[in-house]
């Protein structure tokens, strides 16, 4: 799946690992945008299993996009993609 707008120049694709699976992304794009573009919008479980966490503000305010990247807790909307990142749920 690729929900990115076609015809836009981007850096070469890189691979990151998300939940143990390889995912294509572009260096420098926000991790949150990269995951959503690949159809991975579920960022974690909330109190209600019927309402999983996903991005909301995309500007570092709501904390709904928290993920672990290379073992560190980060806001995915403010974290740029770097080749080889290992992403897991928070
Ligand atoms: S989506 Fe709100 S802090 Fe990332």
Short mmCIF file of C-alpha atoms and ligand atoms in Angstrom, two decimals:
data_model
loop_
_atom_site.label_atom_id
_atom_site.label_comp_id
_atom_site.label_asym_id
_atom_site.label_seq_id
_atom_site.Cartn_x
_atom_site.Cartn_y
_atom_site.Cartn_z
CA UNK A 1 0.00 0.00 0.00
CA UNK A 2 1.29 3.48 -0.76
CA UNK A 3 -1.00 6.42 0.02
CA UNK A 4 1.64 9.03 -0.91
CA UNK A 5 0.79 11.63 -3.55
CA UNK A 6 2.30 10.45 -6.83
CA UNK A 7 4.56 12.65 -8.93
CA UNK A 8 6.30 14.30 -5.95
CA UNK A 9 10.11 14.05 -5.84
CA UNK A 10 11.33 12.29 -2.69
CA UNK A 11 14.64 10.95 -1.43
CA UNK A 12 15.33 7.32 -2.29
CA UNK A 13 13.29 4.75 -0.42
CA UNK A 14 14.83 3.19 2.67
CA UNK A 15 13.72 0.29 4.81
CA UNK A 16 12.73 0.55 8.46
CA UNK A 17 11.56 -2.29 10.67
CA UNK A 18 8.11 -1.91 12.20
CA UNK A 19 6.94 -4.56 14.62
CA UNK A 20 9.48 -6.93 13.10
CA UNK A 21 8.40 -6.33 9.50
CA UNK A 22 10.24 -4.34 6.83
CA UNK A 23 8.46 -1.15 5.78
CA UNK A 24 9.39 1.15 2.91
CA UNK A 25 9.80 4.83 3.81
CA UNK A 26 11.70 7.88 2.63
CA UNK A 27 14.51 9.37 4.68
CA UNK A 28 13.46 12.63 6.27
CA UNK A 29 9.70 12.21 6.07
CA UNK A 30 7.98 12.07 9.44
CA UNK A 31 7.76 8.58 10.84
CA UNK A 32 4.03 9.04 11.48
CA UNK A 33 3.40 10.11 7.88
CA UNK A 34 5.50 7.22 6.57
CA UNK A 35 3.55 4.66 8.59
CA UNK A 36 0.16 6.07 7.62
CA UNK A 37 1.24 6.18 3.96
CA UNK A 38 1.90 2.46 4.21
CA UNK A 39 -1.49 1.81 5.81
CA UNK A 40 -0.10 1.42 9.33
CA UNK A 41 -2.31 3.83 11.23
CA UNK A 42 -2.65 1.82 14.47
CA UNK A 43 -0.01 3.25 16.83
CA UNK A 44 -1.04 1.51 20.03
CA UNK A 45 -3.86 0.35 22.20
CA UNK A 46 -5.87 2.76 24.31
CA UNK A 47 -8.02 2.07 27.32
CA UNK A 48 -10.79 0.88 25.02
CA UNK A 49 -9.63 -1.87 22.61
CA UNK A 50 -12.21 -0.66 20.11
CA UNK A 51 -10.45 2.70 19.94
CA UNK A 52 -6.74 2.18 19.18
CA UNK A 53 -4.29 5.08 19.40
CA UNK A 54 -3.39 6.87 16.19
CA UNK A 55 -2.16 10.31 15.27
CA UNK A 56 -4.32 13.30 16.02
CA UNK A 57 -2.52 16.65 15.95
CA UNK A 58 0.59 15.77 13.85
CA UNK A 59 2.44 18.65 15.53
CA UNK A 60 3.77 17.30 18.82
CA UNK A 61 0.95 18.24 21.18
CA UNK A 62 -1.39 15.29 21.76
CA UNK A 63 1.09 12.42 22.41
CA UNK A 64 -1.20 9.98 20.57
CA UNK A 65 1.62 8.95 18.25
CA UNK A 66 4.08 7.70 20.87
CA UNK A 67 6.23 4.83 19.60
CA UNK A 68 9.59 3.32 20.49
CA UNK A 69 12.31 3.92 17.94
CA UNK A 70 15.58 2.09 18.56
CA UNK A 71 14.42 1.68 22.16
CA UNK A 72 13.62 5.36 22.78
CA UNK A 73 10.11 6.70 23.34
CA UNK A 74 9.39 9.31 20.63
CA UNK A 75 6.58 11.29 19.09
CA UNK A 76 6.34 9.74 15.64
CA UNK A 77 4.96 12.93 14.10
CA UNK A 78 8.15 14.81 15.04
CA UNK A 79 10.63 12.03 14.30
CA UNK A 80 12.23 11.88 10.85
CA UNK A 81 12.69 8.53 9.13
CA UNK A 82 16.26 7.22 9.13
CA UNK A 83 17.24 4.03 7.30
CA UNK A 84 17.32 1.00 9.53
CA UNK A 85 15.19 2.38 12.39
CA UNK A 86 13.56 -0.28 14.53
CA UNK A 87 10.03 0.77 15.50
CA UNK A 88 7.84 -0.88 18.12
CA UNK A 89 4.72 0.20 19.97
CA UNK A 90 5.18 2.24 23.14
S1 LIG B 1 0.15 13.22 16.56
FE1 LIG B 1 -0.04 14.51 18.28
S2 LIG B 1 1.93 14.46 19.20
FE2 LIG B 1 2.14 13.31 17.39
#
